[in-house]
Amino acid sequence: MTPFSMDDLMFRPGLMSGERILITGGGTGLGKVMAEACLMLGATVYICGRRGGVVEASARELMDAHGGRCVGLACDIRVPEAIEAMLDQIWADGGALTGLVNNAAGNFISRTEDLSPRAFDAIANIVFRGTFFVTQGCGKRWIAEGQKASVVSILTTWIWNGGPFTVPSAMSKAAVATMSQSLAVEWGSHGIRFNNIAPGPFPTEGMSARLNPGGEGQERSNAYGDMSANPMGRVGDMRELANLAVYLLHPLSAYVNGQTIAIDGAAWQATGGNFSRLRAWGDAEWKAARDSIQRTNEKDRAQRTV
Ligand code: COA
């Protein structure tokens, strides 16, 4: 990823100074892009992920490009005790967070009848359970301290129309949408607010390997479908996502609470924005996809430090 310059951001330098933001899954992909924008605008940024080497290298890379303070923390959000330890470490490092981005996720395409209990848990334990425990861990600290905060969760448009062939992810993200709506009301009086971003196709390495296994340009349908069917005729630009996240994290958007904003070029209204086209796949395509996804998972596992 090319580092951003200030021309890529719609905000003034220093906009986020004094803000302290945690981005889960912030070492790669969309999380890293949002971390970069917050850092450039003066926030102290914490990024966590299961691969300690990856989050530390990303934090270093972002600081080398932009200065400021970005801290990489190894944490598996499937483990509530690990979340608590990480939050204690962050709070001891300079006080309360002012913002949280629930970005960490896992997903892969599969026929639902092929999913084992472990496969379901691999997704749900990150997205459904992990997101709850990170949010709750931050929330109880914020409430005890009277600290206002903004929580932004990265969802998907499948929360509205379903996610065929990505059912554990679609179910888990829909549950997170419900969490956000519930807590927007329950914790609104504490000044803690909740909004969601539902990105459409923003190609990242993790997404491509698991939602478009085998590579783009192949004959079979891919994660992004046919971009000429997207009303905007293209995939998302990372700058667009980063600017939206900054807006929702900043205190001047404080009256925006309990909302979900899609950023997909209106793809889901036009095309459904999901994997319904994979109904055309047969056994051979699914076997090839599964083999490719499992090779990616094995490579990733080898890098994990927690
Ligand atoms: N189809 C069906 N089942 C599959 C599968 C596939 N394509 N890929 C994995 N599984 C099953 C495995 O067979 C295993 O179940 P089993 O033990 O009963 O056989 C289970 O899922 C767990 O697989 P494993 O390879 O151990 O996965 P993992 O826990 O190491 O990793 C994720 C799975 C989702 C957590 C991993 O891909 C990840 O960390 N992803 C994060 C990044 C990401 O997904 N980005 C894309 C977001 S769009």
PDB file of N, CA, C and O in Angstrom, residues 15-72:
ATOM      1  N   LEU A  15      -6.242  17.223  13.361  1.00  0.00           N
ATOM      2  CA  LEU A  15      -7.664  17.049  13.702  1.00  0.00           C
ATOM      3  C   LEU A  15      -7.871  16.044  14.832  1.00  0.00           C
ATOM      4  O   LEU A  15      -8.738  16.211  15.680  1.00  0.00           O
ATOM      5  N   MET A  16      -7.077  14.969  14.818  1.00  0.00           N
ATOM      6  CA  MET A  16      -7.306  13.874  15.777  1.00  0.00           C
ATOM      7  C   MET A  16      -6.324  13.940  16.950  1.00  0.00           C
ATOM      8  O   MET A  16      -6.192  12.969  17.691  1.00  0.00           O
ATOM      9  N   SER A  17      -5.642  15.067  17.143  1.00  0.00           N
ATOM     10  CA  SER A  17      -4.663  15.083  18.233  1.00  0.00           C
ATOM     11  C   SER A  17      -5.410  15.008  19.565  1.00  0.00           C
ATOM     12  O   SER A  17      -6.480  15.593  19.735  1.00  0.00           O
ATOM     13  N   GLY A  18      -4.849  14.239  20.479  1.00  0.00           N
ATOM     14  CA  GLY A  18      -5.513  13.989  21.759  1.00  0.00           C
ATOM     15  C   GLY A  18      -6.413  12.762  21.712  1.00  0.00           C
ATOM     16  O   GLY A  18      -6.822  12.256  22.753  1.00  0.00           O
ATOM     17  N   GLU A  19      -6.726  12.286  20.524  1.00  0.00           N
ATOM     18  CA  GLU A  19      -7.570  11.077  20.424  1.00  0.00           C
ATOM     19  C   GLU A  19      -6.691   9.837  20.586  1.00  0.00           C
ATOM     20  O   GLU A  19      -5.524   9.827  20.162  1.00  0.00           O
ATOM     21  N   ARG A  20      -7.263   8.817  21.183  1.00  0.00           N
ATOM     22  CA  ARG A  20      -6.540   7.551  21.404  1.00  0.00           C
ATOM     23  C   ARG A  20      -7.435   6.432  20.885  1.00  0.00           C
ATOM     24  O   ARG A  20      -8.499   6.166  21.444  1.00  0.00           O
ATOM     25  N   ILE A  21      -6.978   5.817  19.803  1.00  0.00           N
ATOM     26  CA  ILE A  21      -7.851   4.920  19.042  1.00  0.00           C
ATOM     27  C   ILE A  21      -7.263   3.508  18.998  1.00  0.00           C
ATOM     28  O   ILE A  21      -6.083   3.344  18.670  1.00  0.00           O
ATOM     29  N   LEU A  22      -8.097   2.505  19.273  1.00  0.00           N
ATOM     30  CA  LEU A  22      -7.701   1.100  19.077  1.00  0.00           C
ATOM     31  C   LEU A  22      -8.410   0.561  17.832  1.00  0.00           C
ATOM     32  O   LEU A  22      -9.636   0.699  17.712  1.00  0.00           O
ATOM     33  N   ILE A  23      -7.617  -0.045  16.950  1.00  0.00           N
ATOM     34  CA  ILE A  23      -8.185  -0.654  15.746  1.00  0.00           C
ATOM     35  C   ILE A  23      -7.843  -2.138  15.782  1.00  0.00           C
ATOM     36  O   ILE A  23      -6.669  -2.526  15.685  1.00  0.00           O
ATOM     37  N   THR A  24      -8.862  -2.987  15.941  1.00  0.00           N
ATOM     38  CA  THR A  24      -8.586  -4.428  15.959  1.00  0.00           C
ATOM     39  C   THR A  24      -8.327  -4.892  14.527  1.00  0.00           C
ATOM     40  O   THR A  24      -8.926  -4.364  13.574  1.00  0.00           O
ATOM     41  N   GLY A  25      -7.436  -5.838  14.372  1.00  0.00           N
ATOM     42  CA  GLY A  25      -7.058  -6.266  13.024  1.00  0.00           C
ATOM     43  C   GLY A  25      -6.414  -5.117  12.249  1.00  0.00           C
ATOM     44  O   GLY A  25      -6.538  -5.040  11.024  1.00  0.00           O
ATOM     45  N   GLY A  26      -5.712  -4.238  12.963  1.00  0.00           N
ATOM     46  CA  GLY A  26      -5.201  -3.006  12.338  1.00  0.00           C
ATOM     47  C   GLY A  26      -3.877  -3.165  11.624  1.00  0.00           C
ATOM     48  O   GLY A  26      -3.345  -2.191  11.093  1.00  0.00           O
ATOM     49  N   GLY A  27      -3.322  -4.385  11.605  1.00  0.00           N
ATOM     50  CA  GLY A  27      -2.008  -4.570  10.984  1.00  0.00           C
ATOM     51  C   GLY A  27      -2.052  -4.711   9.477  1.00  0.00           C
ATOM     52  O   GLY A  27      -1.022  -4.583   8.803  1.00  0.00           O
ATOM     53  N   THR A  28      -3.227  -4.986   8.942  1.00  0.00           N
ATOM     54  CA  THR A  28      -3.344  -5.230   7.496  1.00  0.00           C
ATOM     55  C   THR A  28      -4.674  -4.654   6.987  1.00  0.00           C
ATOM     56  O   THR A  28      -5.552  -4.286   7.767  1.00  0.00           O
ATOM     57  N   GLY A  29      -4.780  -4.603   5.685  1.00  0.00           N
ATOM     58  CA  GLY A  29      -6.061  -4.332   5.018  1.00  0.00           C
ATOM     59  C   GLY A  29      -6.723  -3.033   5.434  1.00  0.00           C
ATOM     60  O   GLY A  29      -6.076  -2.008   5.630  1.00  0.00           O
ATOM     61  N   LEU A  30      -8.045  -3.116   5.582  1.00  0.00           N
ATOM     62  CA  LEU A  30      -8.823  -1.913   5.892  1.00  0.00           C
ATOM     63  C   LEU A  30      -8.401  -1.323   7.235  1.00  0.00           C
ATOM     64  O   LEU A  30      -8.374  -0.106   7.406  1.00  0.00           O
ATOM     65  N   GLY A  31      -8.088  -2.180   8.198  1.00  0.00           N
ATOM     66  CA  GLY A  31      -7.698  -1.702   9.520  1.00  0.00           C
ATOM     67  C   GLY A  31      -6.438  -0.855   9.453  1.00  0.00           C
ATOM     68  O   GLY A  31      -6.335   0.200  10.097  1.00  0.00           O
ATOM     69  N   LYS A  32      -5.494  -1.283   8.655  1.00  0.00           N
ATOM     70  CA  LYS A  32      -4.236  -0.542   8.537  1.00  0.00           C
ATOM     71  C   LYS A  32      -4.463   0.828   7.890  1.00  0.00           C
ATOM     72  O   LYS A  32      -3.865   1.829   8.277  1.00  0.00           O
ATOM     73  N   VAL A  33      -5.340   0.880   6.917  1.00  0.00           N
ATOM     74  CA  VAL A  33      -5.642   2.137   6.238  1.00  0.00           C
ATOM     75  C   VAL A  33      -6.292   3.131   7.210  1.00  0.00           C
ATOM     76  O   VAL A  33      -5.956   4.315   7.234  1.00  0.00           O
ATOM     77  N   MET A  34      -7.213   2.639   8.033  1.00  0.00           N
ATOM     78  CA  MET A  34      -7.859   3.534   9.009  1.00  0.00           C
ATOM     79  C   MET A  34      -6.852   3.975  10.070  1.00  0.00           C
ATOM     80  O   MET A  34      -6.864   5.132  10.505  1.00  0.00           O
ATOM     81  N   ALA A  35      -5.942   3.052  10.443  1.00  0.00           N
ATOM     82  CA  ALA A  35      -4.895   3.407  11.403  1.00  0.00           C
ATOM     83  C   ALA A  35      -4.016   4.516  10.834  1.00  0.00           C
ATOM     84  O   ALA A  35      -3.656   5.475  11.523  1.00  0.00           O
ATOM     85  N   GLU A  36      -3.685   4.384   9.575  1.00  0.00           N
ATOM     86  CA  GLU A  36      -2.808   5.368   8.931  1.00  0.00           C
ATOM     87  C   GLU A  36      -3.452   6.757   8.952  1.00  0.00           C
ATOM     88  O   GLU A  36      -2.808   7.750   9.308  1.00  0.00           O
ATOM     89  N   ALA A  37      -4.722   6.841   8.597  1.00  0.00           N
ATOM     90  CA  ALA A  37      -5.396   8.147   8.556  1.00  0.00           C
ATOM     91  C   ALA A  37      -5.448   8.761   9.955  1.00  0.00           C
ATOM     92  O   ALA A  37      -5.162   9.957  10.125  1.00  0.00           O
ATOM     93  N   CYS A  38      -5.784   7.962  10.959  1.00  0.00           N
ATOM     94  CA  CYS A  38      -5.863   8.496  12.326  1.00  0.00           C
ATOM     95  C   CYS A  38      -4.495   8.985  12.797  1.00  0.00           C
ATOM     96  O   CYS A  38      -4.368  10.053  13.415  1.00  0.00           O
ATOM     97  N   LEU A  39      -3.469   8.195  12.485  1.00  0.00           N
ATOM     98  CA  LEU A  39      -2.109   8.561  12.883  1.00  0.00           C
ATOM     99  C   LEU A  39      -1.689   9.873  12.219  1.00  0.00           C
ATOM    100  O   LEU A  39      -1.152  10.779  12.865  1.00  0.00           O
ATOM    101  N   MET A  40      -1.927   9.982  10.923  1.00  0.00           N
ATOM    102  CA  MET A  40      -1.535  11.191  10.183  1.00  0.00           C
ATOM    103  C   MET A  40      -2.204  12.441  10.739  1.00  0.00           C
ATOM    104  O   MET A  40      -1.662  13.538  10.645  1.00  0.00           O
ATOM    105  N   LEU A  41      -3.402  12.266  11.286  1.00  0.00           N
ATOM    106  CA  LEU A  41      -4.151  13.417  11.808  1.00  0.00           C
ATOM    107  C   LEU A  41      -3.875  13.651  13.285  1.00  0.00           C
ATOM    108  O   LEU A  41      -4.538  14.448  13.928  1.00  0.00           O
ATOM    109  N   GLY A  42      -2.887  12.922  13.849  1.00  0.00           N
ATOM    110  CA  GLY A  42      -2.394  13.241  15.179  1.00  0.00           C
ATOM    111  C   GLY A  42      -2.871  12.352  16.307  1.00  0.00           C
ATOM    112  O   GLY A  42      -2.508  12.587  17.471  1.00  0.00           O
ATOM    113  N   ALA A  43      -3.681  11.337  16.027  1.00  0.00           N
ATOM    114  CA  ALA A  43      -4.131  10.434  17.097  1.00  0.00           C
ATOM    115  C   ALA A  43      -2.992   9.512  17.530  1.00  0.00           C
ATOM    116  O   ALA A  43      -2.085   9.221  16.739  1.00  0.00           O
ATOM    117  N   THR A  44      -3.060   9.045  18.777  1.00  0.00           N
ATOM    118  CA  THR A  44      -2.247   7.899  19.189  1.00  0.00           C
ATOM    119  C   THR A  44      -3.054   6.664  18.797  1.00  0.00           C
ATOM    120  O   THR A  44      -4.239   6.560  19.132  1.00  0.00           O
ATOM    121  N   VAL A  45      -2.393   5.745  18.078  1.00  0.00           N
ATOM    122  CA  VAL A  45      -3.132   4.625  17.497  1.00  0.00           C
ATOM    123  C   VAL A  45      -2.568   3.299  18.008  1.00  0.00           C
ATOM    124  O   VAL A  45      -1.349   3.088  18.002  1.00  0.00           O
ATOM    125  N   TYR A  46      -3.457   2.431  18.449  1.00  0.00           N
ATOM    126  CA  TYR A  46      -3.083   1.066  18.835  1.00  0.00           C
ATOM    127  C   TYR A  46      -3.689   0.124  17.797  1.00  0.00           C
ATOM    128  O   TYR A  46      -4.869   0.251  17.454  1.00  0.00           O
ATOM    129  N   ILE A  47      -2.864  -0.799  17.294  1.00  0.00           N
ATOM    130  CA  ILE A  47      -3.387  -1.796  16.359  1.00  0.00           C
ATOM    131  C   ILE A  47      -3.098  -3.178  16.948  1.00  0.00           C
ATOM    132  O   ILE A  47      -2.016  -3.426  17.473  1.00  0.00           O
ATOM    133  N   CYS A  48      -4.086  -4.061  16.900  1.00  0.00           N
ATOM    134  CA  CYS A  48      -3.842  -5.403  17.433  1.00  0.00           C
ATOM    135  C   CYS A  48      -4.165  -6.455  16.388  1.00  0.00           C
ATOM    136  O   CYS A  48      -4.946  -6.229  15.462  1.00  0.00           O
ATOM    137  N   GLY A  49      -3.540  -7.609  16.561  1.00  0.00           N
ATOM    138  CA  GLY A  49      -3.765  -8.733  15.675  1.00  0.00           C
ATOM    139  C   GLY A  49      -3.083  -9.959  16.246  1.00  0.00           C
ATOM    140  O   GLY A  49      -2.322  -9.866  17.219  1.00  0.00           O
ATOM    141  N   ARG A  50      -3.392 -11.127  15.645  1.00  0.00           N
ATOM    142  CA  ARG A  50      -2.815 -12.367  16.192  1.00  0.00           C
ATOM    143  C   ARG A  50      -1.365 -12.549  15.788  1.00  0.00           C
ATOM    144  O   ARG A  50      -0.635 -13.300  16.400  1.00  0.00           O
ATOM    145  N   ARG A  51      -0.972 -11.894  14.706  1.00  0.00           N
ATOM    146  CA  ARG A  51       0.410 -12.039  14.241  1.00  0.00           C
ATOM    147  C   ARG A  51       1.216 -10.843  14.755  1.00  0.00           C
ATOM    148  O   ARG A  51       1.216  -9.770  14.166  1.00  0.00           O
ATOM    149  N   GLY A  52       1.898 -11.065  15.914  1.00  0.00           N
ATOM    150  CA  GLY A  52       2.629  -9.971  16.558  1.00  0.00           C
ATOM    151  C   GLY A  52       3.617  -9.308  15.623  1.00  0.00           C
ATOM    152  O   GLY A  52       3.738  -8.079  15.588  1.00  0.00           O
ATOM    153  N   GLY A  53       4.332 -10.127  14.832  1.00  0.00           N
ATOM    154  CA  GLY A  53       5.332  -9.571  13.913  1.00  0.00           C
ATOM    155  C   GLY A  53       4.689  -8.653  12.885  1.00  0.00           C
ATOM    156  O   GLY A  53       5.248  -7.602  12.527  1.00  0.00           O
ATOM    157  N   VAL A  54       3.504  -9.033  12.427  1.00  0.00           N
ATOM    158  CA  VAL A  54       2.821  -8.232  11.403  1.00  0.00           C
ATOM    159  C   VAL A  54       2.348  -6.900  11.981  1.00  0.00           C
ATOM    160  O   VAL A  54       2.567  -5.834  11.380  1.00  0.00           O
ATOM    161  N   VAL A  55       1.729  -6.914  13.158  1.00  0.00           N
ATOM    162  CA  VAL A  55       1.241  -5.633  13.714  1.00  0.00           C
ATOM    163  C   VAL A  55       2.404  -4.723  14.096  1.00  0.00           C
ATOM    164  O   VAL A  55       2.340  -3.505  13.889  1.00  0.00           O
ATOM    165  N   GLU A  56       3.493  -5.333  14.606  1.00  0.00           N
ATOM    166  CA  GLU A  56       4.635  -4.482  14.975  1.00  0.00           C
ATOM    167  C   GLU A  56       5.275  -3.869  13.733  1.00  0.00           C
ATOM    168  O   GLU A  56       5.629  -2.693  13.719  1.00  0.00           O
ATOM    169  N   ALA A  57       5.415  -4.663  12.669  1.00  0.00           N
ATOM    170  CA  ALA A  57       6.008  -4.135  11.426  1.00  0.00           C
ATOM    171  C   ALA A  57       5.123  -3.042  10.828  1.00  0.00           C
ATOM    172  O   ALA A  57       5.620  -2.018  10.337  1.00  0.00           O
ATOM    173  N   SER A  58       3.804  -3.230  10.899  1.00  0.00           N
ATOM    174  CA  SER A  58       2.899  -2.209  10.353  1.00  0.00           C
ATOM    175  C   SER A  58       2.987  -0.922  11.165  1.00  0.00           C
ATOM    176  O   SER A  58       2.993   0.179  10.605  1.00  0.00           O
ATOM    177  N   ALA A  59       3.040  -1.057  12.482  1.00  0.00           N
ATOM    178  CA  ALA A  59       3.139   0.139  13.331  1.00  0.00           C
ATOM    179  C   ALA A  59       4.414   0.908  13.001  1.00  0.00           C
ATOM    180  O   ALA A  59       4.405   2.137  12.839  1.00  0.00           O
ATOM    181  N   ARG A  60       5.506   0.167  12.846  1.00  0.00           N
ATOM    182  CA  ARG A  60       6.794   0.799  12.526  1.00  0.00           C
ATOM    183  C   ARG A  60       6.730   1.488  11.161  1.00  0.00           C
ATOM    184  O   ARG A  60       7.137   2.632  10.992  1.00  0.00           O
ATOM    185  N   GLU A  61       6.171   0.783  10.185  1.00  0.00           N
ATOM    186  CA  GLU A  61       6.067   1.328   8.826  1.00  0.00           C
ATOM    187  C   GLU A  61       5.246   2.634   8.821  1.00  0.00           C
ATOM    188  O   GLU A  61       5.632   3.625   8.180  1.00  0.00           O
ATOM    189  N   LEU A  62       4.155   2.646   9.553  1.00  0.00           N
ATOM    190  CA  LEU A  62       3.301   3.844   9.570  1.00  0.00           C
ATOM    191  C   LEU A  62       4.005   5.000  10.273  1.00  0.00           C
ATOM    192  O   LEU A  62       3.929   6.150   9.823  1.00  0.00           O
ATOM    193  N   MET A  63       4.720   4.700  11.348  1.00  0.00           N
ATOM    194  CA  MET A  63       5.439   5.779  12.046  1.00  0.00           C
ATOM    195  C   MET A  63       6.598   6.290  11.204  1.00  0.00           C
ATOM    196  O   MET A  63       6.876   7.489  11.180  1.00  0.00           O
ATOM    197  N   ASP A  64       7.277   5.386  10.491  1.00  0.00           N
ATOM    198  CA  ASP A  64       8.371   5.832   9.609  1.00  0.00           C
ATOM    199  C   ASP A  64       7.830   6.774   8.536  1.00  0.00           C
ATOM    200  O   ASP A  64       8.477   7.741   8.154  1.00  0.00           O
ATOM    201  N   ALA A  65       6.637   6.485   8.035  1.00  0.00           N
ATOM    202  CA  ALA A  65       6.069   7.311   6.964  1.00  0.00           C
ATOM    203  C   ALA A  65       5.509   8.628   7.485  1.00  0.00           C
ATOM    204  O   ALA A  65       5.572   9.644   6.798  1.00  0.00           O
ATOM    205  N   HIS A  66       4.957   8.621   8.699  1.00  0.00           N
ATOM    206  CA  HIS A  66       4.172   9.783   9.122  1.00  0.00           C
ATOM    207  C   HIS A  66       4.554  10.352  10.482  1.00  0.00           C
ATOM    208  O   HIS A  66       3.972  11.358  10.901  1.00  0.00           O
ATOM    209  N   GLY A  67       5.478   9.705  11.204  1.00  0.00           N
ATOM    210  CA  GLY A  67       5.757  10.149  12.570  1.00  0.00           C
ATOM    211  C   GLY A  67       4.626   9.739  13.490  1.00  0.00           C
ATOM    212  O   GLY A  67       3.826   8.857  13.178  1.00  0.00           O
ATOM    213  N   GLY A  68       4.541  10.402  14.650  1.00  0.00           N
ATOM    214  CA  GLY A  68       3.466  10.104  15.588  1.00  0.00           C
ATOM    215  C   GLY A  68       3.693   8.802  16.333  1.00  0.00           C
ATOM    216  O   GLY A  68       4.804   8.258  16.345  1.00  0.00           O
ATOM    217  N   ARG A  69       2.648   8.307  16.970  1.00  0.00           N
ATOM    218  CA  ARG A  69       2.789   7.092  17.796  1.00  0.00           C
ATOM    219  C   ARG A  69       1.736   6.062  17.437  1.00  0.00           C
ATOM    220  O   ARG A  69       0.534   6.294  17.600  1.00  0.00           O
ATOM    221  N   CYS A  70       2.241   4.925  16.943  1.00  0.00           N
ATOM    222  CA  CYS A  70       1.372   3.791  16.624  1.00  0.00           C
ATOM    223  C   CYS A  70       1.970   2.577  17.322  1.00  0.00           C
ATOM    224  O   CYS A  70       3.158   2.293  17.172  1.00  0.00           O
ATOM    225  N   VAL A  71       1.166   1.865  18.097  1.00  0.00           N
ATOM    226  CA  VAL A  71       1.657   0.733  18.890  1.00  0.00           C
ATOM    227  C   VAL A  71       1.010  -0.555  18.385  1.00  0.00           C
ATOM    228  O   VAL A  71      -0.221  -0.644  18.313  1.00  0.00           O
ATOM    229  N   GLY A  72       1.846  -1.539  18.051  1.00  0.00           N
ATOM    230  CA  GLY A  72       1.334  -2.844  17.608  1.00  0.00           C
ATOM    231  C   GLY A  72       1.256  -3.798  18.786  1.00  0.00           C
ATOM    232  O   GLY A  72       2.230  -3.944  19.530  1.00  0.00           O
TER     233      GLY A  72
END
